[in-house]
Coordinates of C-alpha atoms and ligand atoms in Angstrom, one line a residue:
X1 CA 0.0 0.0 0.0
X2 CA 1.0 3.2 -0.8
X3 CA 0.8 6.8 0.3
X4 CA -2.8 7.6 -0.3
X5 CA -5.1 10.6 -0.5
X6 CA -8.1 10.0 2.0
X7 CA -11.9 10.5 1.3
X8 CA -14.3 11.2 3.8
X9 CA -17.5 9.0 4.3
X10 CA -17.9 5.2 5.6
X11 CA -17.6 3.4 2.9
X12 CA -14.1 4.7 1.7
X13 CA -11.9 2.8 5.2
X14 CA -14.1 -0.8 3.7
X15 CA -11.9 0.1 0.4
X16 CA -8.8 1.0 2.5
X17 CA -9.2 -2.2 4.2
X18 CA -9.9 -4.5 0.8
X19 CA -6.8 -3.0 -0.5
X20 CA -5.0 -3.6 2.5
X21 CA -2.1 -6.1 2.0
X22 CA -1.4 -6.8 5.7
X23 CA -5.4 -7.4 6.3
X24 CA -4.8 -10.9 6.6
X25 CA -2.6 -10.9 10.0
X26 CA -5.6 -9.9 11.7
X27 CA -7.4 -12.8 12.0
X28 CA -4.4 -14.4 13.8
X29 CA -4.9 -11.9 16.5
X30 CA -6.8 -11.9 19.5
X31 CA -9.3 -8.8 19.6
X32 CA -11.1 -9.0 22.4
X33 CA -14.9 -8.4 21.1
X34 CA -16.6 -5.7 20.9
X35 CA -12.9 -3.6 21.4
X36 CA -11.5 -0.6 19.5
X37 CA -7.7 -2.0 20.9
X38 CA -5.5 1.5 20.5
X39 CA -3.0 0.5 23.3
X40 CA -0.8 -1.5 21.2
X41 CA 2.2 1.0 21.8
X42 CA 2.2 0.4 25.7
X43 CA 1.1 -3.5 25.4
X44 CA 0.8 -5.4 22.2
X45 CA -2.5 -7.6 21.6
X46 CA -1.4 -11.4 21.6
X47 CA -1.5 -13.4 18.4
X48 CA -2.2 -16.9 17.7
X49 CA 1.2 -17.6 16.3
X50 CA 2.8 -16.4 20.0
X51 CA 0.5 -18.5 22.2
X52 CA 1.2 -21.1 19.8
X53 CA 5.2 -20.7 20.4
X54 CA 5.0 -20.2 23.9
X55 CA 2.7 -23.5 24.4
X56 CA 5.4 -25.0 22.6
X57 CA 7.7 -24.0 25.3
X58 CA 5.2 -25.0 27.8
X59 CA 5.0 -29.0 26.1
X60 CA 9.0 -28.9 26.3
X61 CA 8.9 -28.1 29.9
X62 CA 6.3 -30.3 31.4
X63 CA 7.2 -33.7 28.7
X64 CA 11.0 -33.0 29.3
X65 CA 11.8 -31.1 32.6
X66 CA 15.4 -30.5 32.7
X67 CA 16.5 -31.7 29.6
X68 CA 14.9 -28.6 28.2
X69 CA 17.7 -27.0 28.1
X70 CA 19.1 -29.7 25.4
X71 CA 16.2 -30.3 23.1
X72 CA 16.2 -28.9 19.5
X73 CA 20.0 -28.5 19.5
X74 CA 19.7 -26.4 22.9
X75 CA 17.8 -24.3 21.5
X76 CA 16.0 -23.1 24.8
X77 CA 19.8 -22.8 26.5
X78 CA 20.7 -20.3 23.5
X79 CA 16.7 -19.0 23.0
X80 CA 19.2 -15.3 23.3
X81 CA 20.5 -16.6 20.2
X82 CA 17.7 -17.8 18.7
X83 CA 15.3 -15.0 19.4
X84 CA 18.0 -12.5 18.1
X85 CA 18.6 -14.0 14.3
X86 CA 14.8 -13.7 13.9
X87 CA 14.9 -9.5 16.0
X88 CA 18.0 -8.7 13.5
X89 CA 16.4 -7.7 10.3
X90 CA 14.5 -5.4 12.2
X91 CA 17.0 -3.1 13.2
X92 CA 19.5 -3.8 10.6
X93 CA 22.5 -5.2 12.7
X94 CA 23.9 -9.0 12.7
X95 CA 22.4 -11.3 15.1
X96 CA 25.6 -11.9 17.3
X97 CA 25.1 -8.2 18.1
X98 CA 21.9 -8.5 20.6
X99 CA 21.2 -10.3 23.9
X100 CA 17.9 -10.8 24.5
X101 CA 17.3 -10.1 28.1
X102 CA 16.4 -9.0 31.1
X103 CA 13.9 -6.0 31.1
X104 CA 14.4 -2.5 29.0
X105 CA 15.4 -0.8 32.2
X106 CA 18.1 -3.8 33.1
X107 CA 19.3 -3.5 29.7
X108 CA 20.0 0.5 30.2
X109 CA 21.9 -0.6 33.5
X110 CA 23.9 -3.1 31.7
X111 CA 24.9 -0.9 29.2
X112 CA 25.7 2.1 30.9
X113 CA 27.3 0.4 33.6
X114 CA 29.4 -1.5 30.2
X115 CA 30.3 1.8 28.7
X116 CA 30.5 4.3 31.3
X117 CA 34.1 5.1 32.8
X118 CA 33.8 8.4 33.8
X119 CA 37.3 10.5 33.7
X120 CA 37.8 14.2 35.4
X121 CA 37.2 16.1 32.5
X122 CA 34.7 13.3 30.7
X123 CA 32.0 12.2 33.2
X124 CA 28.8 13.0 32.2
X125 CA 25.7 11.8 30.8
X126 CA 23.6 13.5 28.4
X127 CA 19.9 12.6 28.5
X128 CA 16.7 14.6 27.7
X129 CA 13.9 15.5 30.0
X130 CA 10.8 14.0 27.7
X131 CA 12.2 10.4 28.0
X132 CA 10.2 8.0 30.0
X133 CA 11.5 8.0 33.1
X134 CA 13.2 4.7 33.8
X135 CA 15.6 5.8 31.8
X136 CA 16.5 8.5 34.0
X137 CA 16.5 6.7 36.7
X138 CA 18.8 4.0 35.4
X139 CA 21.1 6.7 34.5
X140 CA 21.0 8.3 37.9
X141 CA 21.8 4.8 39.9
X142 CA 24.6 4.4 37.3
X143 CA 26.2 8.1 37.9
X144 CA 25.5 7.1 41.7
X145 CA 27.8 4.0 41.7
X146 CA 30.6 5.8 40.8
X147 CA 30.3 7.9 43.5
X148 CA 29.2 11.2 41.3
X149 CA 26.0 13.3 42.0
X150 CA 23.5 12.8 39.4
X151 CA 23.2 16.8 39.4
X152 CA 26.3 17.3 37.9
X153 CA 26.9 14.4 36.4
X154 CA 23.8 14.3 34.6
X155 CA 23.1 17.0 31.6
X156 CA 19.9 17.0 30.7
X157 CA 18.4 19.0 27.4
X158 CA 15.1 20.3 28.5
X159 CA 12.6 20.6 25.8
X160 CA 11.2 24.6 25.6
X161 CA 7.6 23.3 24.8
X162 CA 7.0 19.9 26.8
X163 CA 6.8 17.8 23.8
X164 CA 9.7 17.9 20.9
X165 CA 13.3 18.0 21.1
X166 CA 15.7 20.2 19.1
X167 CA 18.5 17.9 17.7
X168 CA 20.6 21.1 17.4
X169 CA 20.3 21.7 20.6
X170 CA 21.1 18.4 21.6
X171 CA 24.0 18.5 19.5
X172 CA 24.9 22.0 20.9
X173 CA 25.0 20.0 24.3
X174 CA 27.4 17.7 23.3
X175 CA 30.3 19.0 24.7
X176 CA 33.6 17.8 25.7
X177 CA 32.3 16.8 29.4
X178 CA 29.9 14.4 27.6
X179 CA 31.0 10.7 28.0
X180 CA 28.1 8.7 27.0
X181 CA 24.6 10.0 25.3
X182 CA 21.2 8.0 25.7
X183 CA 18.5 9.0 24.1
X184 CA 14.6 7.8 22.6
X185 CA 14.7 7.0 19.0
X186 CA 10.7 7.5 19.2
X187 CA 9.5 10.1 22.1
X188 CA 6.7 8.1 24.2
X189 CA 4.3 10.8 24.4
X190 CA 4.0 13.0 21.3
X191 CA 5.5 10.0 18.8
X192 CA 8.8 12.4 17.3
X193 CA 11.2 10.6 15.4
X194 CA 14.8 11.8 16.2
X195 CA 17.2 12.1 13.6
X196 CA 19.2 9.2 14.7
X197 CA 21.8 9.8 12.5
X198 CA 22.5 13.9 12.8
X199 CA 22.9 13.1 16.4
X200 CA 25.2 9.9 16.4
X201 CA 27.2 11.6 13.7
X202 CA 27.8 14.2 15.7
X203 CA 28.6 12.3 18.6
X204 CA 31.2 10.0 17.2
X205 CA 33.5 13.0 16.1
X206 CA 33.1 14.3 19.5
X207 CA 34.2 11.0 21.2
X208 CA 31.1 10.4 22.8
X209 CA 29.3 6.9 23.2
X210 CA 26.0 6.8 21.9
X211 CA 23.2 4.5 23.0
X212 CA 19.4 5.1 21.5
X213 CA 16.5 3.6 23.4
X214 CA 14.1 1.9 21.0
X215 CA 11.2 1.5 22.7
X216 CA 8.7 2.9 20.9
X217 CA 10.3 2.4 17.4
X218 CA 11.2 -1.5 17.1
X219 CA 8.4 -2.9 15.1
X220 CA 7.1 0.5 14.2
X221 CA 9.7 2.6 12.5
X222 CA 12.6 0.6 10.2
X223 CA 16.2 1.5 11.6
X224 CA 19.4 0.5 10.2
X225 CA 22.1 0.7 13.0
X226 CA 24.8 -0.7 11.0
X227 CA 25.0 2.3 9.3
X228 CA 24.2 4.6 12.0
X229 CA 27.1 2.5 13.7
X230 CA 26.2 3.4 17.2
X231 CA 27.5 2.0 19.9
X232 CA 24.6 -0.2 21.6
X233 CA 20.8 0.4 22.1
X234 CA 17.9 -1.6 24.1
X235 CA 14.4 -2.2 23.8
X236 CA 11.6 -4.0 25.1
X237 CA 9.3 -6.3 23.1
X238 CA 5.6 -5.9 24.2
X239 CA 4.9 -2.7 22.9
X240 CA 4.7 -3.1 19.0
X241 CA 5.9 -6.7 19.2
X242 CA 3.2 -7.9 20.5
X243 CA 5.7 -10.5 22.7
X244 CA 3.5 -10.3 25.7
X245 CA 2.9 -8.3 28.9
X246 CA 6.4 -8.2 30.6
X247 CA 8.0 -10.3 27.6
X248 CA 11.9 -9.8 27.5
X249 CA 13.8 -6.7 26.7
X250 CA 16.9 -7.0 24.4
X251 CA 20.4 -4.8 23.7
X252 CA 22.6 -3.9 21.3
X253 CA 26.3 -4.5 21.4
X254 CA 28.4 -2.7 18.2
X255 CA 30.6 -5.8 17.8
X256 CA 33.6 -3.1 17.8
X257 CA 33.0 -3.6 21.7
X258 CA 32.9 -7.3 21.9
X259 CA 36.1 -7.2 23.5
X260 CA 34.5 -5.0 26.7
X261 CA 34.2 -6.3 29.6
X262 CA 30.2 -6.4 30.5
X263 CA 29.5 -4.0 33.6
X264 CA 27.0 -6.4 34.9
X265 CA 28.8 -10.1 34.3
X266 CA 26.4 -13.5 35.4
X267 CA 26.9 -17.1 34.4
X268 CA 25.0 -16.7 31.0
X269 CA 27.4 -14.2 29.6
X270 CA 30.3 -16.6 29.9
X271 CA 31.1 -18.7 27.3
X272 CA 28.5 -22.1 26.9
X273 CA 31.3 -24.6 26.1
X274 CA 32.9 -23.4 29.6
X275 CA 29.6 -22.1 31.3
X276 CA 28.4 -25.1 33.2
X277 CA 32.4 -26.4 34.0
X278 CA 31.1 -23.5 37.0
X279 CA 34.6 -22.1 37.2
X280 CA 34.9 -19.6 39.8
X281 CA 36.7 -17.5 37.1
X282 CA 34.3 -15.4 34.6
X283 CA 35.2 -16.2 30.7
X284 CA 33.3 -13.5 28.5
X285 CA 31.4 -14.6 25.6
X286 CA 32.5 -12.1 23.1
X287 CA 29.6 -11.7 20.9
X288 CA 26.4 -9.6 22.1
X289 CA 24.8 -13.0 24.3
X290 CA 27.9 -12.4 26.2
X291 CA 25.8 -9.1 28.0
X292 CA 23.5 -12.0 29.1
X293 CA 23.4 -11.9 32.9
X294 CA 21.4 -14.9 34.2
X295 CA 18.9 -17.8 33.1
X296 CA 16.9 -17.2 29.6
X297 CA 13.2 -16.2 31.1
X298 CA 11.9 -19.1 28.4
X299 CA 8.3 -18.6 29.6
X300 CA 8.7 -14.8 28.7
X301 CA 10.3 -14.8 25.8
X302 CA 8.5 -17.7 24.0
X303 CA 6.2 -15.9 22.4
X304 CA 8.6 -13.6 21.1
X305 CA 9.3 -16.6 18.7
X306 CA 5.6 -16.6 17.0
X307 CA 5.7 -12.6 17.3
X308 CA 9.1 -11.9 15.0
X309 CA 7.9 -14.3 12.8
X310 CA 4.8 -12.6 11.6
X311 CA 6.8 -9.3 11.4
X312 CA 9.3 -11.8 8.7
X313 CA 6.0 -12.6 6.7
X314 CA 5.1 -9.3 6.7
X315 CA 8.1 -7.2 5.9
X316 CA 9.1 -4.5 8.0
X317 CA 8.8 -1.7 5.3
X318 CA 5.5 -3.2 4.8
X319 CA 4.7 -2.7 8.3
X320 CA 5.8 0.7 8.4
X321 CA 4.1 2.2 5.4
X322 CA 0.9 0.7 6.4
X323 CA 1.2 2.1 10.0
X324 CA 2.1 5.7 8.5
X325 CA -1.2 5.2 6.3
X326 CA -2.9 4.2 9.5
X327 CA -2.1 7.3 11.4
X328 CA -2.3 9.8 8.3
X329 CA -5.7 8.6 7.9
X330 CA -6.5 9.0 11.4
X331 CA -5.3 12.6 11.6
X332 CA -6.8 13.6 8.5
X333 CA -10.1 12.2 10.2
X334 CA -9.5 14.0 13.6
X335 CA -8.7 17.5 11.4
X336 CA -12.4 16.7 9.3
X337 CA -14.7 16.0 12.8
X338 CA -13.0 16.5 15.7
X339 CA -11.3 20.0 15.7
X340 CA -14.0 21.8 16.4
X341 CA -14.6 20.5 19.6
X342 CA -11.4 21.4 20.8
X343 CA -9.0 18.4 19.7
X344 CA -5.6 19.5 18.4
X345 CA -3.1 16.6 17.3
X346 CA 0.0 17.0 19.6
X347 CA 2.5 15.6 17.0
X348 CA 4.5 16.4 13.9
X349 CA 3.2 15.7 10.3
X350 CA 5.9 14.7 8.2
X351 CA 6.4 10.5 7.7
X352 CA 10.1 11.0 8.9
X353 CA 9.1 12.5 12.0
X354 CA 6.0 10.4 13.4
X355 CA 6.3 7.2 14.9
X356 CA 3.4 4.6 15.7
X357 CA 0.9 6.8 17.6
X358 CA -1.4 10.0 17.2
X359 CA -1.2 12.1 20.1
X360 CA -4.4 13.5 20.7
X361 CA -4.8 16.9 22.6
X362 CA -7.6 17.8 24.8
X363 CA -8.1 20.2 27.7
X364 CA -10.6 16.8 29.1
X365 CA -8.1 14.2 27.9
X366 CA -8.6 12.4 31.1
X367 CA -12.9 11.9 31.2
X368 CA -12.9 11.5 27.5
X369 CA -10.3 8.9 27.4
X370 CA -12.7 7.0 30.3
X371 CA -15.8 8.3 28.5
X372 CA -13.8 6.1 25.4
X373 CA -13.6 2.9 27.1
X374 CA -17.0 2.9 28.6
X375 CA -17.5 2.7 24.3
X376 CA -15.1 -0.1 24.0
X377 CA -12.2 2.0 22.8
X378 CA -8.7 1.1 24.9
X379 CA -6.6 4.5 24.3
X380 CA -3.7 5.3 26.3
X381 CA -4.1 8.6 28.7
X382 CA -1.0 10.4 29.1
X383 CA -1.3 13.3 31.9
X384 CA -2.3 15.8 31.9
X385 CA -4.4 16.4 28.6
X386 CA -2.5 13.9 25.8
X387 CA -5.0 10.6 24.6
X388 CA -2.5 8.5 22.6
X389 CA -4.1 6.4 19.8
X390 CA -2.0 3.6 18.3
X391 CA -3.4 1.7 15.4
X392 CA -1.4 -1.3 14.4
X393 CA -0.2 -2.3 11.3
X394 CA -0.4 -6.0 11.7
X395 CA -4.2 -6.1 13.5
X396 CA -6.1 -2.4 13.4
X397 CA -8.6 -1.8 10.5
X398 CA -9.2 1.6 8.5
X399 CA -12.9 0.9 9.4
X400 CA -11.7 1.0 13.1
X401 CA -10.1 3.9 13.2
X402 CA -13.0 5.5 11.2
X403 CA -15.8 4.1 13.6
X404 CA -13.5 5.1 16.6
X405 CA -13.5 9.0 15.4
X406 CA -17.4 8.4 15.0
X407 CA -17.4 7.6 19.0
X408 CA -15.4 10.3 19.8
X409 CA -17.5 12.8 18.1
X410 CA -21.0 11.5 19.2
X411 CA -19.0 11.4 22.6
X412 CA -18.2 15.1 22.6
X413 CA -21.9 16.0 20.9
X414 CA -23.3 14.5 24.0
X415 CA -20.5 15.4 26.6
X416 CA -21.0 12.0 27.4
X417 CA -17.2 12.7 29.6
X418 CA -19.2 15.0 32.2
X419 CA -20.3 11.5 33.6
X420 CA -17.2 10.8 34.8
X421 CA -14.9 11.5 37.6
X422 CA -11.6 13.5 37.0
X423 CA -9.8 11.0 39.6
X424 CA -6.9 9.1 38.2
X425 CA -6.4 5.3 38.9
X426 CA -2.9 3.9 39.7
X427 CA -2.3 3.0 35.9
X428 CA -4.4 5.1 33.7
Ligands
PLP1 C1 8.3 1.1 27.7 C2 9.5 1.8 28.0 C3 10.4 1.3 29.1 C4 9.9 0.2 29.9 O1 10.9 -0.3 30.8 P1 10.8 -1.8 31.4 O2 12.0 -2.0 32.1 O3 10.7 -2.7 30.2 O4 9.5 -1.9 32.2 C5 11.6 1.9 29.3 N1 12.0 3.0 28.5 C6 11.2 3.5 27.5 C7 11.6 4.7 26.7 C8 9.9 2.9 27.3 O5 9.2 3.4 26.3

């Protein structure tokens, strides 16, 4: 599918949708009935093919207990490995490069605490203020452990409006203090694309390390990191995935670094031939599996298996272009019905600069994104006044993202959102 220029009425997303060359994946989803699902950037709907994968796992367990570990050439023992060759393609680096474990805010500790060696004239690192928070606090711990005060040792470019960053200004940061930079590929809340490759250019002349967070880009924008040739990133695999609530994270290691010394070492980063002779002495795999710390979490990352695999079938340029069409078709809905009752969308335009989600603005965000689910819609509340609407590429419909605006606007013609509360709920 191509770019496309929209037409208003009901009938026109029924064409979208006939046309639609990823249609198919849907019906190996699980949509709960009855549900408008636009969550998939903070959890990702399971899928037939990853509940068949992780029953799989299941069978393995209960018919062979232990030997588990040896079936299918070791495949569970390796599943890193195994899990990595299919998550490769996506991000266009070799599969020896990635470790898949742990969780996303694990991962940053593992790689910071890898790569940062702070000096008297080069200890700092550079983060922004939009990222989602874990990040910051990974970084904080890390600056902590060396005995350095996350106040100075923690330069942070603030954002002058709340919701985009300035990649000169994050370049202008990059000073000669700067050790190690982290950053989002894909902001969580208002869906900006950084220019991954202005800002990692510019921090390889200056000597910096540069680690990207991927988040909210794997499965939803393409990257190519070869080229970038950063120096390791990390992700987690439930948001657009779909790998399961919890599923496990993964990293990037440039192999340039192979050599490196992990900063967090455990039995699963030595190497297998010599893991289970249980030395007492640590011998580092030197590939990307090597940044393993303990036991594969088989039950979490089983479905991951079934997951990748439909992203293979469906090509990840596919995915993208259908997701852009997907969220250029919502906006140019919200823009037709819903502007006039106060709606603004809350990020950029261009393809380049959009990731997965439209960030919806609203002074009532909160009761309108409750008045939503009480219609069956899951959208994803961001305080104070941002509803973020995901529609995937592999399971949402034009037809649901055209019904879906029609709620919304019959929701706002009847304030049906004064019915409820303004009190938040632990996770909103
Ligand atoms: C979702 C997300 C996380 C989640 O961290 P976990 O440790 O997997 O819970 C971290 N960072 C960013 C930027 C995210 O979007």
């Amino acid at each position: 599918m191509d770019k496309i220029k929209f037409q208003a009425g009901s009938e026109y997303p029924k064409e979208l949708d006939s046309n639609d060359r990823l249609g198919r994946f849907r019906q190996r989803f699980y949509i709960p009935k009855g549900v408008i699902y636009m969550c998939g950037n903070s959890l990702g709907l399971a899928s037939k093919d990853a509940e068949e994968t992780l029953l799989i796992a299941m069978e393995k367990w209960r018919e062979e207990g232990i030997k588990i570990w040896n079936v299918d050439d070791s495949k569970y023992f390796l599943y890193s490995r195994y899990l990595a060759k299919l998550m490769a393609p996506l991000i266009g680096v070799d599969e020896d490069e990635i470790a898949v474990t742990g969780s996303t805010t694990t991962t940053i500790h593992q790689t910071i605490s890898t790569f940062y060696k702070p000096t008297k004239d080069r200890y700092k690192i550079l983060v922004d203020d939009l990222n989602f928070p874990t990040d910051r606090y990974a970084v904080d711990s890390q600056v902590r452990l060396k005995g350095l005060e996350p106040k100075d040792a923690v330069k942070v470019i603030k954002s002058l409006d709340g919701k985009f960053l300035d990649e000169d200004r994050i370049i202008e940061a990059l000073t000669d203090d700067v050790a190690i930079v982290l950053l989002p590929t894909v902001l969580y809340r208002s869906a900006q694309v950084l220019d991954m490759k202005k800002v990692s250019d510019a921090a390889k002349e200056r000597n910096i390390i540069v680690g990207w967070d991927l988040c909210h880009a794997i499965g939803s924008v393409e990257m190519d990191l070869k080229s970038l040739d950063i120096d390791f990133a990390m992700w987690c695999t439930y948001k657009y995935l779909n790998a399961g609530p919890g599923a496990t994270a993964a990293l990037y290691i440039n192999r340039k670094h192979f050599k490196t010394l992990p900063g967090m070492t455990g039995w699963y980063g030595n190497k297998p031939e010599t893991q289970f002779l249980l030395r007492q002495e640590f011998e580092h795999q030197q590939d990307g599996s090597g940044w393993q710390i303990g036991s594969p979490t088989v039950l979490s990352m089983a479905p991951m298996e079934g997951a990748l695999k439909m992203f293979h079938e469906a090509g990840m340029a596919n995915v993208r272009q259908k997701s852009l069409n997907l969220t250029a078709y919502l906006m140019f809905l919200i823009e037709d019905k819903l502007t006039s009752f106060g709606f603004s969308i809350g990020n950029l335009r261009e393809d380049s600069r959009r990731g997965g989600h439209v960030c919806l603005e609203h002074d009532e965000a909160y009761r309108i994104s409750m008045a939503l689910k009480s219609r069956g819609v899951v959208p994803d509340f961001r305080d104070p006044n941002v509803i973020r609407l995901a529609p995937i590429a592999l399971y949402t419909s034009f037809a649901e993202v055209y019904d879906m605006v029609d709620i919304l606007v019959d929701i706002m013609e009847k304030k049906v959102y004064e019915g409820f509360s303004a009190k938040r709920n632990f996770v909103v």
